[in-house]
Coordinates of C-alpha atoms in Angstrom, one line a residue:
M1 CA 0.0 0.0 0.0
S2 CA 1.3 3.4 -1.0
R3 CA 1.8 5.9 1.9
T4 CA 1.8 9.7 1.8
D5 CA 3.5 11.9 4.3
R6 CA 3.0 15.7 4.5
A7 CA 4.2 18.8 6.2
S8 CA 3.7 22.5 5.5
R9 CA 4.9 25.9 6.8
V10 CA 4.5 29.5 6.0
I11 CA 7.8 31.2 5.4
A12 CA 8.3 35.0 5.6
A13 CA 9.9 35.3 2.2
P14 CA 8.5 35.5 -1.4
P15 CA 8.1 32.4 -3.5
A16 CA 11.0 33.2 -5.8
T17 CA 13.4 33.4 -2.8
V18 CA 12.1 30.1 -1.4
Y19 CA 12.3 28.5 -4.8
G20 CA 15.8 29.7 -5.3
A21 CA 16.8 28.0 -2.0
L22 CA 15.4 24.7 -3.3
L23 CA 17.6 24.8 -6.4
D24 CA 20.9 26.1 -5.0
R25 CA 23.5 23.5 -4.0
E26 CA 25.0 25.4 -1.0
S27 CA 21.6 26.5 0.2
L28 CA 20.3 22.9 0.1
E29 CA 23.3 21.6 2.1
A30 CA 22.6 24.3 4.7
W31 CA 18.9 23.8 5.3
L32 CA 17.7 20.4 4.0
P33 CA 19.3 18.1 6.6
P34 CA 16.9 17.8 9.5
D35 CA 17.9 18.4 13.1
G36 CA 20.6 15.9 14.2
M37 CA 22.1 15.6 10.7
R38 CA 24.4 17.3 8.4
G39 CA 24.4 17.0 4.6
R40 CA 26.8 17.1 1.7
V41 CA 25.8 17.2 -2.0
E42 CA 28.1 15.1 -4.2
R43 CA 26.6 15.6 -7.6
W44 CA 24.5 18.7 -8.8
D45 CA 22.5 19.1 -11.9
P46 CA 19.5 21.5 -11.2
R47 CA 17.3 20.9 -14.3
P48 CA 14.4 18.7 -15.2
G49 CA 16.0 15.3 -15.8
G50 CA 19.0 16.3 -13.7
G51 CA 19.3 15.8 -9.9
F52 CA 21.7 15.4 -7.0
R53 CA 23.2 12.9 -4.7
M54 CA 23.1 13.8 -1.0
I55 CA 25.0 12.2 1.9
L56 CA 23.2 12.8 5.2
T57 CA 25.2 12.0 8.3
Y58 CA 23.7 11.5 11.7
L59 CA 25.5 13.6 14.3
D60 CA 24.6 10.8 16.8
S61 CA 23.5 7.5 15.3
T62 CA 22.9 5.8 18.6
D63 CA 19.1 6.1 18.4
S64 CA 18.8 6.5 14.7
P65 CA 20.7 4.0 12.6
G66 CA 21.3 5.1 9.0
K67 CA 19.8 3.5 6.0
T68 CA 23.0 3.2 4.0
S69 CA 25.5 2.7 6.8
E70 CA 25.4 2.9 10.6
A71 CA 25.7 6.7 10.5
T72 CA 24.6 7.8 7.0
D73 CA 21.7 8.0 4.6
V74 CA 22.6 8.3 0.9
I75 CA 19.9 9.5 -1.4
D76 CA 19.9 9.9 -5.2
V77 CA 17.4 12.6 -6.1
G78 CA 16.1 13.3 -9.6
F79 CA 14.3 16.5 -10.6
A80 CA 11.1 15.3 -12.3
D81 CA 9.6 18.7 -12.7
L82 CA 10.5 22.3 -12.0
V83 CA 7.9 25.1 -12.3
P84 CA 9.4 28.4 -11.1
P85 CA 8.5 29.7 -8.5
E86 CA 5.6 27.3 -7.8
C87 CA 6.7 23.7 -7.6
V88 CA 9.7 21.3 -7.4
V89 CA 9.1 17.6 -7.9
Q90 CA 11.8 15.2 -6.9
R91 CA 12.2 11.4 -7.2
A92 CA 14.3 10.1 -4.3
V93 CA 15.9 6.6 -4.0
F94 CA 17.7 5.6 -0.8
E95 CA 20.9 3.6 -1.1
A96 CA 20.2 0.7 1.3
D97 CA 20.6 -3.0 1.5
D98 CA 17.4 -3.3 3.5
P99 CA 14.5 -3.9 1.1
S100 CA 12.1 -2.0 3.4
Y101 CA 13.8 1.2 2.0
A102 CA 13.6 0.2 -1.6
G103 CA 11.6 2.1 -4.2
T104 CA 11.3 5.6 -5.5
M105 CA 9.7 8.2 -3.2
T106 CA 8.3 11.3 -4.9
M107 CA 8.7 14.6 -3.0
T108 CA 6.6 17.5 -4.2
W109 CA 7.4 20.9 -2.9
R110 CA 4.5 23.4 -3.6
L111 CA 5.0 27.1 -3.0
A112 CA 2.0 29.5 -2.8
A113 CA 2.1 33.2 -2.1
V114 CA 0.3 34.0 1.1
G115 CA 0.3 37.6 2.4
D116 CA 4.0 38.7 2.7
G117 CA 5.3 35.1 2.6
T118 CA 5.1 31.7 1.0
E119 CA 3.2 28.6 2.2
V120 CA 5.4 25.6 1.4
T121 CA 3.7 22.2 1.4
V122 CA 5.8 19.1 1.0
T123 CA 4.0 15.9 0.0
A124 CA 6.0 12.6 0.0
T125 CA 4.3 9.8 -1.9
D126 CA 5.3 6.1 -2.2
V127 CA 7.2 6.4 1.0
P128 CA 9.2 3.2 1.6
P129 CA 7.7 1.2 4.5
G130 CA 11.0 1.2 6.4
I131 CA 10.7 4.9 7.1
N132 CA 8.7 5.6 10.2
Q133 CA 5.8 8.0 9.3
A134 CA 6.0 10.1 12.5
D135 CA 9.8 10.4 12.2
H136 CA 9.5 11.3 8.5
E137 CA 6.9 14.0 9.0
A138 CA 9.0 15.4 11.9
G139 CA 12.1 15.4 9.6
I140 CA 10.2 17.2 6.8
A141 CA 8.9 19.8 9.4
S142 CA 12.5 20.2 10.7
S143 CA 13.8 20.8 7.1
L144 CA 11.0 23.3 6.6
A145 CA 11.9 25.1 9.8
N146 CA 15.6 25.2 8.7
L147 CA 14.5 26.5 5.2
A148 CA 12.5 29.3 7.0
S149 CA 15.4 30.3 9.1
Y150 CA 17.8 30.2 6.1
V151 CA 15.7 32.3 3.7
E152 CA 14.3 34.6 6.4
A153 CA 17.8 35.5 7.6
A154 CA 18.8 36.3 4.0
S155 CA 15.8 38.6 3.5

């Protein structure tokens, strides 16, 4: 059965600024890793059909073992669709030996102008069953909080 996880947040920055942070390598490394992780982008090709490979490292893997190794999650992400400044659709595949993390998860980032800011809604579909739903939604919310801090500080 296909699972969908969601989170959203209003960010005090215009959609174009938020969209730019979704498609800038250094920005992504700064805000995408949820609390307790750091990230590094190995490959970067920000166009439809392009994508990136991100290495997420747990700062303390004691309670959160990684999917790829004890302390890391490696994700290959393809850009399926880019609609500036409204939507980014990503297809994410985890590098893992455990079949419960297999498959392609689609992450859709929708941006809508609201007042002086942007409502960002992230919808993850076909989430692998090995990913705990509560943890995943908390991780998305954490990334959104990081994104808000990142773009609001730059504004």
